[in-house]
Coordinates of C-alpha atoms in Angstrom, one line a residue:
M221 CA -31.4 2.1 61.4
K222 CA -33.9 2.1 58.7
V223 CA -33.1 5.7 57.8
T224 CA -29.4 4.9 57.9
W225 CA -29.8 1.9 55.6
M226 CA -31.9 3.9 53.1
F227 CA -29.3 6.6 53.1
F228 CA -26.5 4.1 52.5
A229 CA -28.5 2.4 49.7
A230 CA -29.1 5.8 48.1
A231 CA -25.4 6.5 48.4
L232 CA -24.6 3.3 46.7
L233 CA -26.9 4.1 43.8
C234 CA -25.2 7.4 43.4
L235 CA -21.8 5.8 43.4
A236 CA -22.8 2.9 41.1
P237 CA -22.2 4.8 37.8
F238 CA -18.7 5.7 39.2
F239 CA -17.9 2.1 39.9
C240 CA -19.4 0.9 36.6
S241 CA -17.5 3.5 34.6
R242 CA -14.3 2.4 36.4
A243 CA -15.0 -1.2 35.5
A244 CA -15.9 -0.3 31.9
A245 CA -12.6 1.7 31.6
K246 CA -10.5 -1.4 32.2
E247 CA -8.4 -1.7 29.1
T248 CA -8.1 -4.6 26.8
G249 CA -5.0 -5.5 24.8
W250 CA -6.5 -4.4 21.5
P251 CA -6.2 -1.1 19.6
G252 CA -8.3 1.6 21.5
G253 CA -8.2 -0.5 24.7
R254 CA -12.0 -1.0 24.8
W255 CA -12.7 -4.0 22.7
E256 CA -11.7 -7.6 22.3
P257 CA -13.1 -10.3 20.0
G258 CA -13.8 -12.9 22.7
P259 CA -13.9 -16.6 22.1
A260 CA -15.4 -18.2 19.1
K261 CA -19.2 -18.3 19.3
Y262 CA -19.9 -20.4 16.3
G263 CA -18.4 -23.1 14.0
A264 CA -18.6 -22.9 10.2
V265 CA -20.4 -24.7 7.5
V266 CA -19.1 -24.1 3.9
A267 CA -20.9 -24.5 0.6
D268 CA -19.1 -24.5 -2.8
N269 CA -20.4 -24.1 -6.4
I270 CA -22.7 -21.2 -5.7
F271 CA -23.2 -19.0 -8.8
I272 CA -24.3 -15.3 -8.8
T273 CA -25.9 -13.9 -12.0
M274 CA -24.7 -10.4 -12.9
D275 CA -26.9 -7.8 -14.7
D276 CA -25.5 -8.8 -18.1
G277 CA -26.1 -12.5 -17.5
V278 CA -22.6 -13.5 -16.6
K279 CA -22.4 -15.9 -13.7
L280 CA -19.7 -15.6 -11.0
E281 CA -18.6 -18.5 -8.8
A282 CA -18.8 -18.2 -5.0
V283 CA -17.8 -20.2 -1.9
V284 CA -19.8 -19.2 1.2
A285 CA -19.2 -20.0 4.9
W286 CA -22.1 -19.6 7.4
P287 CA -21.9 -19.6 11.2
A288 CA -22.7 -23.1 12.6
E289 CA -23.7 -24.2 16.1
L290 CA -20.5 -25.0 18.0
G291 CA -19.4 -28.6 17.7
T292 CA -21.9 -29.3 14.9
K293 CA -22.3 -28.8 11.2
K294 CA -25.8 -27.4 11.7
R295 CA -26.2 -23.8 10.4
A296 CA -26.9 -21.4 13.3
A297 CA -30.3 -19.8 13.4
G298 CA -30.7 -16.1 12.9
K299 CA -29.4 -13.4 10.5
F300 CA -25.8 -12.4 10.2
P301 CA -23.9 -9.6 8.4
V302 CA -21.8 -10.7 5.4
I303 CA -18.1 -10.2 4.6
V304 CA -17.4 -10.3 0.8
E305 CA -14.0 -11.1 -0.7
H306 CA -14.1 -10.4 -4.4
T307 CA -10.9 -12.1 -5.7
P308 CA -9.3 -13.4 -8.9
Y309 CA -7.4 -16.1 -7.0
V310 CA -8.2 -19.8 -6.9
R311 CA -5.0 -20.9 -5.2
L312 CA -2.0 -19.2 -3.6
G313 CA 0.0 -21.5 -1.3
A314 CA -3.4 -23.0 -0.4
D315 CA -6.9 -22.9 -2.0
I316 CA -8.7 -19.7 -1.6
R317 CA -11.5 -20.5 0.9
P318 CA -13.5 -18.3 3.3
N319 CA -11.7 -17.0 6.4
T320 CA -13.8 -18.8 9.0
Y321 CA -12.3 -16.7 11.9
F322 CA -15.0 -14.2 10.9
T323 CA -17.7 -16.9 10.7
E324 CA -16.8 -18.1 14.2
H325 CA -17.5 -14.5 15.4
G326 CA -20.9 -14.2 13.8
Y327 CA -20.4 -13.3 10.1
I328 CA -21.2 -15.0 6.8
Y329 CA -18.1 -15.0 4.6
A330 CA -18.4 -15.1 0.8
V331 CA -15.5 -15.6 -1.5
V332 CA -16.6 -14.5 -5.1
R333 CA -14.3 -15.0 -8.1
V334 CA -14.0 -12.0 -10.4
R335 CA -15.3 -12.6 -14.0
G336 CA -13.0 -14.6 -16.2
M337 CA -11.2 -16.2 -13.3
G338 CA -11.6 -19.7 -11.9
A339 CA -15.1 -21.0 -12.8
S340 CA -16.6 -17.5 -13.2
G341 CA -17.8 -16.6 -16.7
G342 CA -17.0 -13.6 -18.8
D343 CA -13.7 -12.0 -19.7
V344 CA -11.0 -10.8 -17.3
Q345 CA -11.4 -7.1 -16.6
F346 CA -8.4 -6.4 -14.3
F347 CA -10.4 -4.1 -11.9
S348 CA -12.0 -2.1 -14.7
P349 CA -15.4 -0.4 -14.2
R350 CA -17.1 -3.6 -15.3
D351 CA -15.6 -5.3 -12.2
G352 CA -17.0 -2.5 -10.1
E353 CA -20.5 -3.1 -11.6
D354 CA -20.1 -6.8 -10.7
G355 CA -19.2 -5.7 -7.2
K356 CA -22.4 -3.7 -7.0
N357 CA -24.3 -6.8 -8.1
I358 CA -22.5 -9.0 -5.6
V359 CA -23.4 -6.6 -2.7
K360 CA -27.0 -6.6 -3.7
W361 CA -27.0 -10.4 -3.8
A362 CA -25.3 -10.6 -0.4
A363 CA -27.6 -8.1 1.2
E364 CA -30.9 -9.3 -0.3
R365 CA -30.7 -12.8 -1.6
L366 CA -28.0 -14.6 0.3
E367 CA -29.7 -16.9 2.8
G368 CA -29.1 -15.8 6.4
S369 CA -27.9 -12.3 5.5
D370 CA -29.1 -9.4 7.8
G371 CA -28.4 -7.0 4.9
R372 CA -25.2 -5.4 6.3
I373 CA -22.0 -5.9 4.2
A374 CA -18.3 -5.4 4.7
L375 CA -15.7 -5.7 1.9
I376 CA -12.3 -7.2 2.5
G377 CA -9.3 -8.0 0.4
C378 CA -5.5 -8.3 0.3
S379 CA -3.4 -7.5 -2.8
Y380 CA -5.6 -7.8 -6.0
P381 CA -8.7 -8.4 -3.8
G382 CA -7.7 -5.3 -1.9
I383 CA -8.0 -3.3 -5.1
M384 CA -11.4 -5.0 -5.7
A385 CA -12.7 -3.9 -2.3
F386 CA -11.8 -0.3 -3.2
V387 CA -13.3 -0.6 -6.7
D388 CA -16.5 -2.2 -5.4
G389 CA -16.9 0.3 -2.5
A390 CA -16.7 3.1 -5.1
A391 CA -19.3 1.5 -7.3
V392 CA -22.1 0.7 -4.8
G393 CA -23.4 4.3 -4.4
K394 CA -24.7 6.2 -1.4
D395 CA -26.8 4.5 1.3
S396 CA -25.6 1.1 0.2
P397 CA -25.5 -2.0 2.5
V398 CA -21.7 -1.7 2.6
K399 CA -20.6 -0.3 6.0
A400 CA -16.9 -1.0 6.1
I401 CA -13.9 -1.8 3.8
I402 CA -10.5 -3.3 4.4
S403 CA -8.0 -2.9 1.6
A404 CA -4.7 -4.6 2.5
S405 CA -1.4 -4.6 0.5
N406 CA -2.8 -2.4 -2.2
G407 CA -4.3 0.9 -3.2
L408 CA -5.2 3.0 -6.2
E409 CA -2.8 3.5 -9.1
G410 CA -0.2 1.2 -7.7
V411 CA 0.2 -1.5 -10.3
N412 CA 1.3 0.9 -13.1
R413 CA 3.3 3.1 -10.8
Q414 CA 5.3 0.7 -8.6
S415 CA 4.6 -3.0 -8.6
F416 CA 4.5 -3.7 -12.4
M417 CA 6.1 -0.5 -13.7
V418 CA 8.3 2.1 -11.9
G419 CA 9.4 5.4 -13.5
G420 CA 8.4 4.0 -16.9
L421 CA 10.4 0.8 -16.5
P422 CA 9.1 -2.8 -16.1
T423 CA 9.8 -4.4 -12.7
T424 CA 10.8 -7.8 -11.5
G425 CA 7.2 -7.9 -10.2
F426 CA 5.9 -7.6 -13.8
W427 CA 7.9 -10.5 -15.1
N428 CA 6.9 -12.6 -12.1
Y429 CA 3.2 -12.0 -12.1
T430 CA 2.7 -12.3 -15.9
V431 CA 4.3 -15.8 -15.6
H432 CA 2.7 -17.0 -12.3
G433 CA -0.5 -15.0 -12.3
L434 CA -2.4 -17.4 -14.6
K435 CA -1.9 -20.4 -12.2
M436 CA -3.2 -18.3 -9.2
W437 CA -6.2 -17.3 -11.4
G438 CA -7.1 -20.9 -11.9
G439 CA -5.7 -21.3 -15.4
S440 CA -8.8 -19.9 -17.2
A441 CA -8.8 -19.3 -21.0
S442 CA -9.9 -15.8 -20.4
G443 CA -7.0 -15.2 -18.0
E444 CA -4.5 -16.6 -20.5
R445 CA -5.8 -14.3 -23.2
F446 CA -5.7 -11.3 -21.0
L447 CA -2.1 -11.9 -19.7
K448 CA -0.9 -12.6 -23.2
D449 CA -2.3 -9.4 -24.6
Y450 CA -1.2 -7.3 -21.6
T451 CA 2.3 -8.7 -21.6
T452 CA 2.6 -8.1 -25.4
Q453 CA 1.5 -4.5 -25.0
V454 CA 4.1 -3.8 -22.4
I455 CA 7.0 -5.6 -24.1
E456 CA 6.2 -3.8 -27.4
G457 CA 5.9 -0.5 -25.7
K458 CA 2.2 0.0 -26.5
D459 CA -0.6 1.7 -24.5
A460 CA -0.4 -0.5 -21.4
A461 CA 3.3 0.3 -21.0
Y462 CA 2.3 3.9 -20.3
D463 CA -0.2 5.7 -18.1
G464 CA -2.6 5.7 -21.1
E465 CA -6.1 4.6 -21.8
F466 CA -5.6 1.1 -20.4
W467 CA -4.8 2.5 -17.0
K468 CA -7.1 5.5 -16.9
E469 CA -10.2 3.5 -16.1
R470 CA -8.4 0.9 -13.8
A471 CA -8.6 1.9 -10.1
P472 CA -7.9 5.6 -10.7
I473 CA -7.4 7.9 -7.7
E474 CA -10.9 9.4 -8.3
L475 CA -12.4 6.3 -6.7
A476 CA -11.3 7.6 -3.3
R477 CA -13.8 10.5 -3.6
R478 CA -16.6 8.1 -4.5
V479 CA -15.8 5.9 -1.4
V480 CA -16.0 9.0 0.8
D481 CA -19.1 10.2 -0.9
N482 CA -20.6 6.8 -0.3
G483 CA -19.9 7.2 3.4
I484 CA -17.9 4.0 3.8
P485 CA -15.1 3.8 6.3
L486 CA -11.9 2.2 4.8
L487 CA -8.8 0.8 6.5
L488 CA -5.6 0.5 4.5
W489 CA -2.9 -2.0 5.6
T490 CA 0.6 -2.3 4.0
G491 CA 4.3 -2.5 4.8
W492 CA 7.4 -0.6 4.1
Q493 CA 8.8 -3.6 2.2
D494 CA 5.6 -4.0 0.2
I495 CA 5.3 -3.6 -3.5
V496 CA 2.4 -1.1 -3.2
D497 CA 3.3 1.2 -0.3
Y498 CA 3.3 4.1 -2.8
S499 CA -0.3 3.5 -3.7
A500 CA -1.5 2.8 -0.1
I501 CA -0.1 6.2 1.1
R502 CA -1.4 8.1 -1.9
S503 CA -4.8 6.4 -1.3
Y504 CA -4.8 7.4 2.3
A505 CA -4.0 11.0 1.4
A506 CA -6.8 11.0 -1.3
L507 CA -9.4 9.6 1.2
Q508 CA -8.5 12.3 3.8
N509 CA -8.4 15.0 1.1
A510 CA -11.8 14.0 -0.1
F511 CA -13.1 14.2 3.4
A512 CA -11.6 17.6 3.8
G513 CA -12.7 19.0 0.4
R514 CA -9.2 19.2 -0.9
P515 CA -7.6 18.1 -4.2
L516 CA -7.3 14.3 -4.2
S517 CA -3.7 14.2 -5.3
A518 CA -2.4 16.8 -2.8
P519 CA -0.5 15.8 0.3
A520 CA -2.5 15.1 3.5
A521 CA -1.5 18.4 5.1
A522 CA -0.9 18.6 8.8
G523 CA -3.4 21.4 9.4
Q524 CA -6.4 19.9 7.6
P525 CA -9.3 18.0 9.2
F526 CA -8.7 14.2 9.5
S527 CA -11.4 11.6 9.8
P528 CA -11.1 8.3 11.8
K529 CA -13.1 6.7 9.1
Y530 CA -10.0 6.5 6.9
Q531 CA -6.9 5.0 8.6
I532 CA -3.7 3.2 7.5
V533 CA -1.3 0.8 9.2
I534 CA 2.2 0.5 7.8
G535 CA 4.5 -2.1 9.3
N536 CA 7.9 -3.3 8.6
W537 CA 6.8 -6.2 6.4
R538 CA 6.6 -7.4 2.9
H539 CA 3.6 -7.9 0.5
A540 CA 0.6 -9.6 2.1
V541 CA 2.4 -10.0 5.4
G542 CA 1.5 -8.7 8.9
L543 CA -2.2 -9.1 8.5
N544 CA -4.4 -9.7 11.5
S545 CA -8.0 -11.0 11.3
G546 CA -8.7 -9.9 14.9
I547 CA -8.0 -6.2 14.2
F548 CA -9.8 -6.5 10.9
L549 CA -12.8 -7.8 12.8
Q550 CA -12.5 -4.9 15.2
W551 CA -12.6 -2.4 12.2
I552 CA -15.7 -4.1 10.9
E553 CA -17.5 -4.2 14.2
T554 CA -16.7 -0.5 14.8
W555 CA -18.4 0.7 11.6
L556 CA -20.8 -2.1 10.8
K557 CA -22.2 -2.8 14.3
G558 CA -21.4 0.6 15.9
A559 CA -19.3 -1.1 18.6
D560 CA -17.5 1.4 20.9
T561 CA -14.0 0.2 20.1
G562 CA -12.2 3.5 20.4
L563 CA -11.3 3.4 16.7
Q564 CA -14.0 5.9 15.8
K565 CA -12.3 8.6 18.0
V566 CA -8.8 8.4 16.6
K567 CA -7.3 11.8 15.7
K568 CA -4.0 10.5 14.2
P569 CA -5.1 7.9 11.7
M570 CA -1.7 6.9 10.4
H571 CA -0.1 4.1 12.4
L572 CA 3.5 3.8 11.3
Y573 CA 6.3 1.5 12.2
E574 CA 9.6 3.5 12.5
T575 CA 12.3 1.3 11.2
G576 CA 15.7 2.0 12.8
S577 CA 14.3 3.0 16.1
E578 CA 12.0 0.0 16.0
R579 CA 8.9 1.8 17.4
W580 CA 5.3 2.3 16.4
L581 CA 3.9 5.8 16.3
N582 CA 0.8 7.7 15.3
V583 CA 0.7 10.8 13.0
A584 CA -2.1 12.4 10.9
G585 CA -0.5 13.8 7.8
F586 CA 2.4 12.7 5.6
P587 CA 5.0 14.1 5.1
T588 CA 5.3 15.3 8.7
V589 CA 7.7 18.1 7.8
S590 CA 6.8 21.3 5.8
S591 CA 10.4 22.1 4.8
Y592 CA 12.7 19.4 3.3
T593 CA 16.5 19.3 3.8
P594 CA 18.5 19.0 0.6
L595 CA 21.8 17.2 0.7
Y596 CA 23.9 18.1 -2.4
L597 CA 26.0 15.7 -4.4
N598 CA 29.7 16.5 -4.8
C599 CA 32.2 15.0 -7.2
E600 CA 34.2 13.5 -4.3
G601 CA 31.4 11.1 -3.4
G602 CA 29.9 13.2 -0.6
L603 CA 26.5 14.5 0.4
Q604 CA 26.6 18.0 2.0
R605 CA 24.2 20.6 3.3
D606 CA 25.6 23.4 1.1
I607 CA 25.8 23.5 -2.7
P608 CA 29.4 22.5 -3.6
A609 CA 31.6 25.4 -4.7
A610 CA 33.4 23.2 -7.2
A611 CA 31.4 22.2 -10.3
G612 CA 32.0 18.8 -11.9
A613 CA 30.7 15.6 -13.3
S614 CA 30.9 11.9 -12.4
R615 CA 30.7 9.2 -15.0
L616 CA 28.1 6.4 -14.9
D617 CA 27.6 3.8 -17.7
W618 CA 24.8 1.6 -18.8
T619 CA 26.2 -1.6 -17.3
R620 CA 25.9 -3.8 -14.2
P621 CA 26.8 -2.2 -10.9
D622 CA 29.8 -4.5 -10.4
K623 CA 31.4 -3.4 -13.6
E624 CA 33.6 -0.4 -14.2
N625 CA 31.6 2.9 -14.0
G626 CA 28.6 0.9 -13.1
R627 CA 27.9 2.6 -9.7
L628 CA 28.2 6.0 -8.0
S629 CA 28.0 6.5 -4.3
F630 CA 27.6 9.7 -2.2
V631 CA 27.9 9.5 1.5
T632 CA 26.9 11.8 4.3
P633 CA 29.0 12.6 7.4
A634 CA 27.8 10.6 10.5
F635 CA 24.6 11.8 12.1
D636 CA 26.2 12.2 15.6
A637 CA 22.8 12.6 17.4
G638 CA 20.8 10.5 14.9
A639 CA 18.0 11.7 12.7
T640 CA 14.5 10.8 11.6
L641 CA 13.2 10.5 8.0
S642 CA 9.4 11.0 7.8
G643 CA 7.8 11.3 4.4
P644 CA 8.4 10.8 0.7
I645 CA 12.0 11.1 -0.4
S646 CA 13.1 12.5 -3.7
A647 CA 16.3 13.2 -5.7
V648 CA 16.9 15.8 -8.4
I649 CA 19.7 14.7 -10.7
Y650 CA 21.2 16.8 -13.5
A651 CA 22.7 14.5 -16.1
S652 CA 23.5 14.0 -19.7
S653 CA 23.7 10.8 -21.9
S654 CA 25.6 9.8 -24.9
N655 CA 22.3 8.3 -26.1
T656 CA 18.8 9.6 -26.6
N657 CA 17.7 8.0 -23.4
M658 CA 19.0 7.0 -20.0
V659 CA 18.0 5.0 -16.9
L660 CA 18.8 6.1 -13.3
I661 CA 18.2 3.7 -10.4
A662 CA 18.5 5.4 -7.0
K663 CA 18.9 3.6 -3.7
L664 CA 19.4 5.0 -0.2
Y665 CA 21.2 3.0 2.5
D666 CA 21.6 3.4 6.2
V667 CA 25.3 2.7 7.1
A668 CA 26.2 1.6 10.6
P669 CA 29.5 2.5 12.2
D670 CA 30.8 -1.0 11.4
G671 CA 30.0 -0.6 7.7
G672 CA 26.9 -2.7 7.7
E673 CA 24.2 -1.4 5.3
T674 CA 20.5 -1.6 5.2
C675 CA 18.5 -0.4 2.2
V676 CA 16.1 2.4 3.3
T677 CA 14.3 3.1 0.0
K678 CA 14.7 3.1 -3.8
G679 CA 13.3 4.5 -7.0
A680 CA 14.0 4.9 -10.7
V681 CA 13.5 7.2 -13.7
L682 CA 13.5 6.8 -17.4
G683 CA 14.9 9.9 -19.1
S684 CA 12.4 9.9 -21.9
Q685 CA 9.5 9.9 -19.4
R686 CA 10.9 12.5 -17.1
E687 CA 8.1 15.0 -17.6
L688 CA 6.2 15.6 -14.3
D689 CA 2.5 16.1 -13.7
E690 CA 2.8 19.3 -11.8
E691 CA -0.7 19.1 -10.2
R692 CA 0.0 15.7 -8.8
S693 CA 3.7 16.1 -7.7
W694 CA 4.0 17.0 -4.0
R695 CA 6.1 20.1 -3.0
D696 CA 7.2 21.4 0.3
D697 CA 6.7 25.0 1.5
S698 CA 9.8 26.1 -0.4
G699 CA 8.6 24.6 -3.7
V700 CA 11.0 21.6 -3.6
V701 CA 9.5 18.6 -5.4
V702 CA 9.4 16.0 -2.6
W703 CA 7.2 13.4 -4.4
P704 CA 7.7 13.7 -8.2
W705 CA 4.8 12.3 -10.1
P706 CA 5.8 11.7 -13.8
K707 CA 3.1 11.8 -16.4
L708 CA 4.3 8.4 -18.0
Q709 CA 2.1 9.1 -21.1
E710 CA 4.7 9.4 -23.9
D711 CA 8.4 9.6 -24.6
S712 CA 10.3 12.8 -25.0
Y713 CA 13.8 11.7 -26.1
L714 CA 17.0 13.4 -25.0
R715 CA 19.5 15.3 -27.2
R716 CA 22.9 13.6 -26.9
G717 CA 25.2 15.3 -24.5
E718 CA 22.7 17.9 -23.3
V719 CA 22.1 18.2 -19.5
Y720 CA 18.6 17.4 -18.3
R721 CA 16.9 17.6 -14.9
L722 CA 15.6 14.2 -13.8
D723 CA 13.4 14.0 -10.7
I724 CA 13.4 10.6 -9.0
S725 CA 10.8 9.5 -6.5
L726 CA 12.1 7.1 -3.8
A727 CA 9.5 5.3 -1.8
P728 CA 8.3 7.2 1.3
R729 CA 9.6 6.1 4.7
Q730 CA 9.4 6.5 8.4
W731 CA 12.9 5.7 9.4
G732 CA 15.1 6.3 12.4
V733 CA 18.8 7.0 11.5
R734 CA 20.6 5.9 14.7
P735 CA 23.3 8.1 16.3
N736 CA 26.6 7.8 14.5
H737 CA 25.1 6.2 11.4
R738 CA 25.5 7.7 7.9
L739 CA 23.4 7.7 4.8
R740 CA 24.7 6.5 1.4
F741 CA 23.0 7.5 -1.8
E742 CA 23.7 5.2 -4.8
L743 CA 23.1 5.7 -8.5
T744 CA 23.2 2.9 -11.1
A745 CA 21.8 2.3 -14.5
Q746 CA 21.0 -1.4 -14.0
N747 CA 20.3 -3.7 -11.1
P748 CA 22.6 -6.6 -10.3
E749 CA 22.0 -9.8 -12.3
N750 CA 20.9 -11.8 -9.2
I751 CA 18.0 -9.3 -8.8
A752 CA 17.2 -8.6 -12.5
P753 CA 18.5 -11.3 -14.8
D754 CA 18.5 -10.8 -18.6
D755 CA 15.9 -13.5 -19.1
G756 CA 13.8 -16.0 -17.3
V757 CA 11.7 -15.3 -14.2
P758 CA 13.4 -13.0 -11.6
P759 CA 13.8 -14.5 -8.1
E760 CA 11.8 -11.7 -6.4
N761 CA 8.3 -10.3 -7.0
G762 CA 9.6 -6.8 -6.3
T763 CA 9.7 -3.2 -7.6
D764 CA 13.3 -3.3 -9.0
P765 CA 13.6 -2.2 -12.7
C766 CA 14.3 -5.3 -14.8
R767 CA 15.0 -5.3 -18.6
L768 CA 13.9 -2.8 -21.2
V769 CA 10.7 -2.8 -23.4
G770 CA 9.6 -1.0 -26.5
E771 CA 11.8 1.8 -27.8
Q772 CA 13.8 1.6 -24.6
R773 CA 15.7 -1.4 -26.1
S774 CA 17.1 0.8 -28.9
T775 CA 17.5 4.1 -27.0
V776 CA 19.1 3.1 -23.7
P777 CA 21.8 0.4 -24.1
G778 CA 25.4 1.5 -24.4
G779 CA 24.8 4.9 -22.8
K780 CA 27.5 6.8 -21.0
Y781 CA 26.2 9.4 -18.5
R782 CA 27.6 12.4 -16.8
I783 CA 26.1 13.1 -13.3
M784 CA 26.5 16.8 -12.6
A785 CA 27.2 18.7 -9.4
G786 CA 27.8 22.3 -8.4
A787 CA 25.9 25.7 -8.5
K788 CA 24.8 25.5 -12.1
Y789 CA 23.6 21.9 -11.7
P790 CA 22.8 21.3 -8.0
S791 CA 22.0 17.6 -8.0
A792 CA 20.5 16.8 -4.6
L793 CA 18.8 14.3 -2.4
N794 CA 15.8 15.8 -0.6
L795 CA 15.1 14.4 2.8
P796 CA 12.2 14.9 5.3
L797 CA 14.7 15.3 8.1
L798 CA 13.8 15.5 11.8
P799 CA 15.7 14.9 15.1
W800 CA 16.2 11.3 16.3
E801 CA 13.1 9.8 17.9
H802 CA 11.2 13.0 17.2
F803 CA 7.7 11.4 17.7
P804 CA 6.5 9.8 20.9
A805 CA 6.3 6.0 20.7
A806 CA 2.9 4.3 20.8
A807 CA 2.4 1.1 22.7
S808 CA 2.7 -2.1 20.7
G809 CA 2.3 -5.7 21.3
V810 CA 1.1 -9.1 20.0
V811 CA -2.5 -9.9 19.6
P812 CA -3.9 -13.3 18.4
A813 CA -5.5 -14.1 15.0
E814 CA -2.5 -13.2 12.7
W815 CA -3.6 -14.2 9.2
S816 CA -1.3 -15.8 6.6
E817 CA -2.7 -14.8 3.2
H818 CA -0.4 -17.3 1.5
H819 CA -1.5 -20.2 3.6
R820 CA -5.1 -18.9 4.1
Q821 CA -5.1 -19.6 7.8
I822 CA -4.6 -18.1 11.2
V823 CA -1.0 -18.4 12.4
N824 CA 1.0 -17.3 15.4
S825 CA 4.4 -15.7 14.5
Y826 CA 4.1 -13.0 17.2
M827 CA 4.0 -10.0 14.9
M828 CA 4.3 -6.7 16.8
L829 CA 1.4 -4.4 16.0
P830 CA 0.3 -0.9 17.1
L831 CA -2.1 -0.9 20.0
E832 CA -2.7 2.8 20.9
W833 CA -4.8 3.9 18.0
G834 CA -7.3 5.7 20.2
K835 CA -4.8 7.6 22.4
E836 CA -3.1 10.9 21.9

C-alpha cells in the first residue's frame, strides 16, 4: 500500500502541471482571453491646485488622484505607477478630472493642463516641440517627485490629449520611465489634413473648434490670442492655411520613429466616422514602418515585419466615442507591468470593424490588396470596369448640390455576390474650369436594392493645390495612386478651359458591400447648406469642406467645370476591391468600463468591441 500510494502521489505531481495549465488556459472575456481587470481594489482621493515647474520656470496646473483604502478617504500605502493625461481641456460636457477607474485598479492618475490653458502659465503651443519638452518635464516629475509614484509612467489621451501623448512619448528619449502610450481619436498630421483642413479647404470642424475651443480650454487669455491669430492666418490664406512652417513642427510624422526608437508601445484607437481616421491609420503605418526599418510615409506592406507593440482599433463610431477604460488598462498592464495578457503576441495588429457586414476582423497591413480595381466614369452616369469607348464631358457648376448642375452621380451595376472594400480609396478626375481654380467634393455611397443610401467615405481637392508629394502618396503594384498626398504648400492656379488631372483622397475604409447593392460616386463643388452654411457655426464638427479662405474667395466662385471621361481622359474611382466577407470574422462582445470622454465617466451603452486580438 505504501508503495502504491507513493506511486500515485508521484503520478499526481507529474500530472499537476497538466491540470494547472488547463486551468490557466480558461479564457476570459477580454482581448487575448488571458486577462481581466478584476474588481476595484482601491478607492480614490483627489487633490487639486498642484503646480509643476517646467525647465523654463513656467508652472503647469495638475489634478492628481491617488489610490485610497476602500471605503475611506485615506491614501493607500505603497508605491504605484502613474498615468499622465496632458490636456488643454478644462471642461467638455463635464469638468476634466482624473479617470478614477485606473486609480481603483492601483494607479495614480494625473491630469496636467498644457501651457497657456486653464490655470497653466505660458503661451499656448498647440502641440509644438515646446509642449513635448513640457511632457518630458512632466514625466520626470511624475516618476521622481510625485508622492507615491513607483517611477513607471503611462501616457494616455483622447483627441487633443491623444496628440499630446504622442508628442510627449517622442520627447522623453530612450530608457525613459514611460512604458506605454494610448493615443485615442487622433494621430500625427491629422489637424491640417482632415479635421481642420481637407485638400486645402477649411472644414466644418475648423469653424466649430475655433469658436468653441476657447471655452473648452478654460477661457485663458493665451488661448484667446492663439485662436485669434490662427483663425486670422487661415481666413487670410497665410502660412497656417498651408502645410507650411506653422505645421512642420506640430506633430509631424517623424515623431513615430522617435516613439519606436524610445521603445514605447503605443495603442491607437479611432472610428470610421471620426474626424482623424486619416491620421490614425497613417500613424499606425509609420510606427510599423519605423519598427521594420522602412520609410515612415510608405504603406504598411503585407510582407513586412509587424510588431504587437503598435496596434490600432478602428470601430464604427464618431470622434471620442467607443473608448474602453478596461481595455486601456489591459494595454498598460501588458507593457508597464509585463502582465501576460496575450496582447504582446498579436501578429495582426489592426483590429477593424467592417461596416456593411457588421463584423470585427484582424489584419496586419493596410491596404490589404496589392492591386486596385479602377471603375471608370462614363458620360451616361455609370461606373464601369473598362475605359469608355465614347469620350465626353459632364457639366458641374460652383453651386449648391440641389441647384441645377450642382451634382454629378455615377453608379455601378449591382454587385450580385457582394464585395469588400479594404484600404484607402482614391479618385482621379480629369477636369477643366472656367476660372483659375476649382473645388471638387467626392462622396461614395452604398446603395441598397430599395434605394436607401449610406455614405461610405468622402474627400475633396482644391485645384490650385493639386500637386502631389510623390514620396508620400501611396501606390499599388501597378503604380495607381491609391492614397494621394497633396503637398498643400502653395497655390498653382489653373489656366481657364485647360484640362487638369486632379487626384482626390477619400478616407480609407473597411466596408462590406452586401450582395445586390450598388455603389454611387458623387461629385459636387459645394456641400449642402445644412452641412456647410455660408456663415455662423456649422452644426457638425466634421471634415466637410465649408466656405473659402484667402485667394480661394476670388478664384473659385462662379466656376463652371467639365468632368471628362474616355480614353484620353480616363477619370476613375480606384477601389481596394475583394470578394464579400473575404476576411474571417473575429469574435466580438461587450466588456464593462466603457468610457465617455464627453461626460468623463464610465458608462454602459453596450458597445461591441473586438475580443480576439491574440488569436490567428
